[in-house]
Amino acid sequence: MDPVIEYFFGPGDGSTTRWTDPADTTVGVDAPGPDAIRLDFDGDGRRDDAMWDSDGDGIADTVALDLDDDDRFDAFYRDSGAGLWDRPVDVGEVRGGGAGATPRESPEHRPQPSERPADRVLRLDLDADGTIDAELVGTEKAGRLAGERLYVDSDGDGTTDVVLVDRDGDGTADAAYDRRDPRFSRRGR
């Protein structure tokens, strides 16, 4: 019998719903057997994503997403504590890993003791076609999301390709980068 994995989802307010299912797929490079649960996390209608228990403790700690529907995991996220699975994980660490192949949190998003609370992400489907058109990334201040980066899918192909950045927190974009610019620091879709 495959191991049972426990996982959680939440609306971002700290409350979560607990689920358990038998592992039915393998994500880890050297996993001895199934270590993840297949599901449709990104809402594309395909069960091509997975809740992954990378350390074998029976609790999913990473979500693995197949964003381009090629049956390969393209993006990995960890939960910031609110059930949103919104903390990017370095994909290179997952693919290049050895025994255990546990992903590391991306250095760009690794919290430091002096840093503000974890980033929050608000995904927007502006034209109600089921595809994310924009992602607002920021931190919660006084119960509201204070946006720092707005990632936009400007050509409607399902991939964010422009980011507007508010560097000084005044609510006005100070810079814009397209996805070819190293400062774009692609996040999410």
Tab-separated table of C-alpha atoms in Angstrom, residues 9 16 37 39 41 51-53 56 66 76 84 94 96 103 108-109 116 130-131 133 159 162 164-165 180 182 186 189:
chain	number	residue	atom	x	y	z
A	9	PHE	CA	-5.077	24.499	1.558
A	16	THR	CA	-6.719	25.770	6.448
A	37	ILE	CA	-0.348	13.074	-4.893
A	39	LEU	CA	-4.063	16.835	-8.581
A	41	PHE	CA	-3.492	22.656	-8.580
A	51	MET	CA	1.509	17.793	-3.698
A	52	TRP	CA	4.969	16.444	-2.864
A	53	ASP	CA	6.248	15.047	0.442
A	56	GLY	CA	9.111	11.487	3.572
A	66	ASP	CA	3.240	21.451	-14.842
A	76	PHE	CA	7.796	24.377	-7.346
A	84	LEU	CA	-1.583	29.378	-0.365
A	94	VAL	CA	15.044	19.863	-7.579
A	96	GLY	CA	19.906	18.480	-10.058
A	103	PRO	CA	14.299	21.598	-3.158
A	108	GLU	CA	15.456	35.707	-3.796
A	109	HIS	CA	12.568	34.778	-1.510
A	116	ARG	CA	9.231	41.884	6.633
A	130	GLY	CA	-9.944	30.979	-16.701
A	131	THR	CA	-6.354	32.148	-17.359
A	133	ASP	CA	-3.745	37.728	-16.549
A	159	THR	CA	2.716	33.643	-19.360
A	162	VAL	CA	6.056	42.375	-18.052
A	164	LEU	CA	5.874	46.853	-12.945
A	165	VAL	CA	7.917	47.527	-9.799
A	180	ARG	CA	14.165	39.200	-21.163
A	182	PRO	CA	17.301	39.773	-15.572
A	186	ARG	CA	9.847	35.649	-13.067
A	189	ARG	CA	3.051	31.575	-14.354
